[in-house]
CSV table of C-alpha atoms in Angstrom, one decimal:
chain,number,residue,atom,x,y,z
S,1,MET,CA,26.9,149.6,-13.6
S,2,ARG,CA,26.0,148.5,-17.1
S,3,CYS,CA,27.8,145.2,-16.4
S,4,VAL,CA,26.2,144.7,-13.0
S,5,LEU,CA,22.7,145.4,-14.7
S,6,LEU,CA,23.3,143.0,-17.5
S,7,VAL,CA,24.4,140.2,-15.2
S,8,SER,CA,21.3,140.8,-13.1
S,9,CYS,CA,19.2,140.5,-16.3
S,10,PHE,CA,20.8,137.2,-17.0
S,11,LEU,CA,20.4,136.0,-13.6
S,12,LEU,CA,16.5,136.7,-13.5
S,13,LEU,CA,16.0,135.2,-16.9
S,14,SER,CA,18.0,132.1,-16.0
S,15,LEU,CA,15.8,131.1,-12.7
S,16,GLY,CA,13.7,127.9,-13.0
S,17,ALA,CA,10.2,128.1,-14.3
S,18,TRP,CA,9.4,124.5,-12.8
S,19,ALA,CA,7.9,123.4,-16.0
S,20,LEU,CA,9.7,123.5,-19.4
S,21,LYS,CA,10.0,126.9,-21.1
S,22,PRO,CA,12.6,126.8,-23.8
S,23,THR,CA,13.5,129.6,-26.0
S,24,ARG,CA,15.4,129.2,-29.6
S,25,GLU,CA,16.8,132.7,-29.9
S,26,TRP,CA,20.3,133.1,-28.3
S,27,ILE,CA,20.6,136.6,-26.5
S,28,ALA,CA,24.3,136.5,-26.8
S,29,THR,CA,27.2,134.4,-28.0
S,30,PRO,CA,30.5,133.9,-26.2
S,31,ASP,CA,32.5,136.4,-28.4
S,32,SER,CA,30.2,139.1,-27.1
S,33,LEU,CA,31.8,138.6,-23.8
S,34,GLY,CA,35.3,138.3,-25.0
S,35,LEU,CA,35.6,134.6,-24.6
S,36,ARG,CA,37.5,132.4,-26.7
S,37,TYR,CA,35.4,129.6,-27.9
S,38,GLN,CA,34.4,126.9,-30.6
S,39,THR,CA,31.0,125.9,-31.7
S,40,THR,CA,30.3,122.2,-31.6
S,41,ALA,CA,27.6,119.9,-33.3
S,42,LEU,CA,26.9,116.6,-31.8
S,43,THR,CA,24.6,113.6,-32.6
S,44,THR,CA,23.1,111.7,-29.8
S,45,PRO,CA,22.6,107.9,-29.9
S,46,ASP,CA,18.9,108.4,-30.6
S,47,HIS,CA,19.8,110.8,-33.4
S,48,ALA,CA,19.1,114.1,-31.9
S,49,GLN,CA,21.4,117.1,-33.1
S,50,LEU,CA,22.8,119.1,-30.4
S,51,THR,CA,24.6,122.5,-30.6
S,52,GLY,CA,27.3,123.5,-28.0
S,53,TRP,CA,29.9,126.1,-27.2
S,54,ILE,CA,33.4,125.1,-25.6
S,55,VAL,CA,34.7,128.3,-23.7
S,56,GLU,CA,38.3,128.0,-23.2
S,57,PRO,CA,40.1,129.2,-20.0
S,58,ALA,CA,41.0,132.7,-20.1
S,59,ALA,CA,44.3,133.4,-21.5
S,60,ASN,CA,45.7,135.5,-18.7
S,61,VAL,CA,45.3,132.7,-15.9
S,62,PRO,CA,46.7,129.2,-15.3
S,63,ASP,CA,44.8,126.5,-17.0
S,64,ARG,CA,43.3,124.1,-14.6
S,65,HIS,CA,43.0,121.4,-17.1
S,66,THR,CA,39.5,120.8,-16.1
S,67,THR,CA,36.3,120.7,-18.3
S,68,MET,CA,32.9,121.6,-16.8
S,69,VAL,CA,30.0,120.5,-18.8
S,70,MET,CA,27.2,122.8,-17.9
S,71,ALA,CA,23.6,121.5,-17.4
S,72,TYR,CA,21.1,124.4,-17.1
S,73,GLY,CA,17.6,124.4,-15.8
S,74,ASP,CA,14.0,124.2,-17.5
S,75,MET,CA,13.8,127.4,-19.4
S,76,ASN,CA,15.7,129.6,-22.1
S,77,ASN,CA,18.8,128.2,-23.5
S,78,MET,CA,22.6,128.1,-23.0
S,79,SER,CA,23.1,131.6,-23.9
S,80,TYR,CA,21.8,132.7,-20.6
S,81,PHE,CA,24.5,131.1,-18.8
S,82,LEU,CA,27.4,133.0,-20.5
S,83,TRP,CA,28.3,135.1,-17.4
S,84,GLN,CA,28.7,131.9,-15.3
S,85,ALA,CA,30.7,130.4,-18.1
S,86,ARG,CA,32.9,133.7,-18.1
S,87,ALA,CA,33.4,133.6,-14.4
S,88,LEU,CA,34.6,129.9,-14.6
S,89,SER,CA,36.8,130.6,-17.5
S,90,GLN,CA,38.5,133.5,-15.6
S,91,GLY,CA,39.1,130.8,-12.9
S,92,GLY,CA,41.1,128.8,-15.5
S,93,TYR,CA,38.3,126.3,-16.4
S,94,ARG,CA,37.1,125.2,-19.7
S,95,VAL,CA,33.3,125.3,-19.9
S,96,TYR,CA,31.2,123.1,-22.2
S,97,LEU,CA,27.8,124.6,-22.7
S,98,PHE,CA,25.1,123.0,-24.9
S,99,ASP,CA,21.4,123.2,-25.6
S,100,TYR,CA,19.1,120.2,-24.7
S,101,ARG,CA,16.9,119.1,-27.8
S,102,GLY,CA,14.2,121.4,-28.3
S,103,PHE,CA,16.2,124.5,-26.8
S,104,GLY,CA,18.3,126.9,-28.5
S,105,HIS,CA,19.7,125.8,-31.8
S,106,SER,CA,19.6,122.1,-31.1
S,107,SER,CA,17.2,119.9,-33.0
S,108,ASP,CA,13.4,120.0,-32.7
S,109,PHE,CA,11.6,118.0,-30.0
S,110,ALA,CA,8.0,117.9,-29.1
S,111,ILE,CA,7.9,119.6,-25.6
S,112,ASP,CA,4.8,119.6,-23.3
S,113,ARG,CA,5.3,122.8,-21.3
S,114,GLN,CA,3.6,121.3,-18.4
S,115,HIS,CA,6.3,118.6,-18.1
S,116,LEU,CA,9.2,119.3,-15.7
S,117,TYR,CA,11.9,117.4,-17.6
S,118,TYR,CA,12.3,114.7,-20.1
S,119,PRO,CA,14.8,111.5,-19.7
S,120,GLU,CA,16.0,112.5,-23.2
S,121,PHE,CA,17.8,115.4,-21.6
S,122,SER,CA,19.9,112.9,-19.8
S,123,THR,CA,21.0,111.4,-23.0
S,124,ASP,CA,21.8,114.8,-24.2
S,125,LEU,CA,24.1,115.5,-21.2
S,126,ARG,CA,25.6,112.1,-21.5
S,127,THR,CA,26.6,112.7,-25.1
S,128,VAL,CA,28.2,116.0,-24.4
S,129,LEU,CA,30.0,114.6,-21.4
S,130,ALA,CA,31.5,111.8,-23.7
S,131,ASP,CA,32.5,114.2,-26.3
S,132,ALA,CA,34.3,116.4,-23.7
S,133,ARG,CA,36.2,113.2,-22.5
S,134,HIS,CA,37.0,112.3,-26.1
S,135,ARG,CA,38.2,116.0,-26.8
S,136,TYR,CA,40.1,116.3,-23.7
S,137,PRO,CA,41.4,113.0,-22.5
S,138,ARG,CA,44.1,114.4,-20.1
S,139,SER,CA,41.6,116.8,-18.6
S,140,ARG,CA,39.5,116.3,-15.5
S,141,THR,CA,36.0,116.3,-16.7
S,142,GLY,CA,32.8,116.8,-14.6
S,143,ILE,CA,29.3,118.3,-14.7
S,144,ILE,CA,28.1,121.6,-13.2
S,145,GLY,CA,24.3,121.7,-13.1
S,146,TYR,CA,21.7,124.0,-11.9
S,147,SER,CA,18.1,123.6,-10.7
S,148,MET,CA,16.3,121.2,-13.2
S,149,GLY,CA,19.7,120.4,-14.7
S,150,THR,CA,20.8,118.8,-11.4
S,151,ILE,CA,18.3,116.0,-12.1
S,152,MET,CA,20.2,115.2,-15.4
S,153,GLY,CA,23.4,115.9,-13.8
S,154,SER,CA,23.0,113.4,-10.9
S,155,GLU,CA,21.4,110.8,-13.3
S,156,VAL,CA,24.6,111.1,-15.7
S,157,ALA,CA,27.1,111.2,-12.7
S,158,ALA,CA,25.4,108.0,-11.1
S,159,ARG,CA,26.4,105.9,-14.3
S,160,GLY,CA,30.0,106.8,-13.9
S,161,GLY,CA,32.5,108.3,-16.3
S,162,CYS,CA,32.4,111.7,-14.4
S,163,ASP,CA,35.2,113.2,-12.3
S,164,PHE,CA,33.1,115.4,-10.2
S,165,LEU,CA,29.6,116.9,-9.9
S,166,ILE,CA,28.6,120.3,-8.7
S,167,ALA,CA,24.9,120.9,-8.2
S,168,GLU,CA,23.4,124.2,-7.4
S,169,GLY,CA,19.6,124.2,-6.3
S,170,TYR,CA,19.7,120.4,-6.1
S,171,VAL,CA,16.2,118.7,-6.9
S,172,ALA,CA,15.8,116.1,-4.3
S,173,SER,CA,12.2,115.3,-5.2
S,174,PRO,CA,10.6,116.1,-8.3
S,175,GLN,CA,7.3,114.8,-7.1
S,176,ARG,CA,7.4,117.5,-4.2
S,177,ILE,CA,8.1,120.2,-6.7
S,178,VAL,CA,4.9,119.0,-8.6
S,179,ALA,CA,3.0,118.9,-5.5
S,180,GLU,CA,4.2,122.4,-4.4
S,181,GLN,CA,3.5,124.0,-7.7
S,182,PHE,CA,0.0,122.9,-7.6
S,183,GLY,CA,-0.6,123.8,-4.0
S,184,ARG,CA,0.9,127.2,-4.1
S,185,TYR,CA,-0.2,128.2,-7.6
S,186,GLN,CA,-2.7,125.6,-8.7
S,187,LYS,CA,-0.2,125.0,-11.6
S,188,THR,CA,-0.2,121.5,-13.0
S,189,VAL,CA,3.4,120.2,-13.5
S,190,THR,CA,3.8,116.5,-15.0
S,191,LEU,CA,6.7,114.1,-14.7
S,192,PRO,CA,8.1,111.3,-16.8
S,193,ALA,CA,7.5,107.7,-15.8
S,194,GLU,CA,11.3,107.6,-15.0
S,195,ALA,CA,10.8,110.0,-12.1
S,196,ALA,CA,9.5,107.1,-9.9
S,197,ASP,CA,13.2,105.9,-9.7
S,198,TYR,CA,14.8,109.1,-9.1
S,199,ALA,CA,15.0,108.8,-5.3
S,200,LEU,CA,17.5,106.0,-5.8
S,201,VAL,CA,20.0,107.9,-8.0
S,202,ALA,CA,21.9,110.0,-5.3
S,203,ARG,CA,23.2,107.0,-3.6
S,204,ARG,CA,24.9,105.7,-6.9
S,205,VAL,CA,26.8,109.1,-7.5
S,206,ASN,CA,30.2,108.1,-6.4
S,207,CYS,CA,32.4,111.1,-7.8
S,208,PRO,CA,33.3,114.0,-5.5
S,209,TRP,CA,30.0,116.2,-5.2
S,210,LEU,CA,29.7,119.7,-4.2
S,211,LEU,CA,26.0,120.8,-3.4
S,212,ILE,CA,25.3,124.5,-3.5
S,213,GLY,CA,22.3,126.1,-2.0
S,214,GLY,CA,20.8,129.2,-0.8
S,215,THR,CA,19.5,129.7,2.8
S,216,GLY,CA,16.4,131.7,1.3
S,217,ASP,CA,15.7,128.8,-1.4
S,218,HIS,CA,12.2,127.9,-1.1
S,219,ASN,CA,12.2,125.7,-4.3
S,220,THR,CA,15.1,123.4,-3.6
S,221,PRO,CA,15.9,123.9,0.0
S,222,LEU,CA,19.3,124.0,1.3
S,223,ALA,CA,18.2,121.2,3.8
S,224,ASP,CA,17.7,118.7,1.0
S,225,SER,CA,21.7,119.1,0.0
S,226,VAL,CA,22.6,118.9,3.6
S,227,VAL,CA,20.5,115.4,3.7
S,228,ILE,CA,22.4,114.2,0.6
S,229,ALA,CA,25.8,115.2,1.9
S,230,ARG,CA,25.1,113.4,5.2
S,231,GLN,CA,24.0,110.3,3.3
S,232,ALA,CA,27.5,109.9,1.9
S,233,ARG,CA,28.9,106.4,2.4
S,234,TRP,CA,32.3,105.4,2.9
S,235,LEU,CA,34.7,106.9,0.0
S,236,GLN,CA,31.8,109.1,-1.3
S,237,ARG,CA,33.1,112.6,-0.8
S,238,ARG,CA,30.3,115.3,-0.5
S,239,GLN,CA,30.2,118.8,0.7
S,240,VAL,CA,27.7,121.6,1.0
S,241,LEU,CA,28.4,125.3,0.2
S,242,SER,CA,25.7,127.7,1.4
S,243,PHE,CA,25.1,131.2,0.7
S,244,GLU,CA,22.6,133.9,1.8
S,245,GLY,CA,20.2,134.1,-1.1
S,246,GLY,CA,17.5,132.4,-3.0
S,247,HIS,CA,17.2,129.9,-5.8
S,248,GLY,CA,19.7,130.3,-8.6
S,249,GLU,CA,21.5,133.2,-6.9
S,250,GLY,CA,24.9,131.4,-6.1
S,251,PHE,CA,27.1,133.3,-8.6
S,252,TYR,CA,25.5,136.6,-7.9
S,253,LYS,CA,25.7,136.3,-4.1
S,254,LEU,CA,29.1,134.8,-4.1
S,255,SER,CA,30.7,137.8,-5.8
S,256,GLU,CA,33.4,140.2,-4.5
S,257,ALA,CA,35.6,142.1,-6.8
S,258,GLU,CA,34.3,140.2,-10.0
S,259,TYR,CA,30.9,138.5,-10.8
S,260,GLY,CA,31.1,135.0,-9.4
S,261,ASP,CA,34.9,135.2,-8.2
S,262,LYS,CA,34.1,133.8,-4.7
S,263,TYR,CA,31.9,131.2,-6.2
S,264,VAL,CA,34.8,130.0,-8.4
S,265,ARG,CA,37.2,130.0,-5.6
S,266,GLU,CA,35.0,127.8,-3.5
S,267,VAL,CA,34.6,125.4,-6.4
S,268,THR,CA,38.4,125.3,-6.9
S,269,ARG,CA,38.9,124.7,-3.1
S,270,PHE,CA,36.5,121.8,-3.3
S,271,LEU,CA,38.1,120.3,-6.4
S,272,ASP,CA,41.7,120.7,-5.4
S,273,ARG,CA,40.9,118.9,-1.9
S,274,LYS,CA,42.2,115.4,-1.7
S,275,ARG,CA,40.0,112.6,-0.9
S,276,SER,CA,40.4,111.7,2.9
């Protein structure tokens, strides 16, 4: 019961805020969940300092020789995604978590809390992805992103060097999120100038792409993911995985014997499927 309550707490604290809300303090570290890991320190091309954790595959499962770089949403920090990392590790995956600049223990960055995201976060993700490929050149390496992190995930994947992209709660239109936040809550959310070109990004993602969405997700509707999958051109492999639930609830809802076990099995099924 304590485990279930703790996972539920992590889930609620990890849902998107739809405007930046970073926290500096980690609520846990990988060893507190019994995970094998190492801490990394990276410098981006524009001199930001990033802190990350590389969580190794669990010792008692086959190693899938696959590294997943995790891009989380618009609030808190990487420690709030340790249960997801644990589930993936138990599925045989290596998980590379990191904090964007201004989040967790990464370097300072002036953040306007009315902003939805900064293009610098894509630089951060690109830096971590490059480090993962350098460290594990024989590993299949890709991105798993959530909510706001799907913006950075798709932008980085569109530039190549990514073996796969997994996106839960895919943001199809930042502009629509801004409009809805104002319409529903009279909340002002702002966007970087680069958001004007975001609609063009999805068509340039050529790696296998799994879009995961909840039938009750009113923030990033499942229908948006279905449209992106249907727009796939020749040689672009895209698939939608749906679950009965809301925004950010994929691991929780796709659980059977263990937290997120069905989620991980579905991801594995997608990654192991050969391109037709």
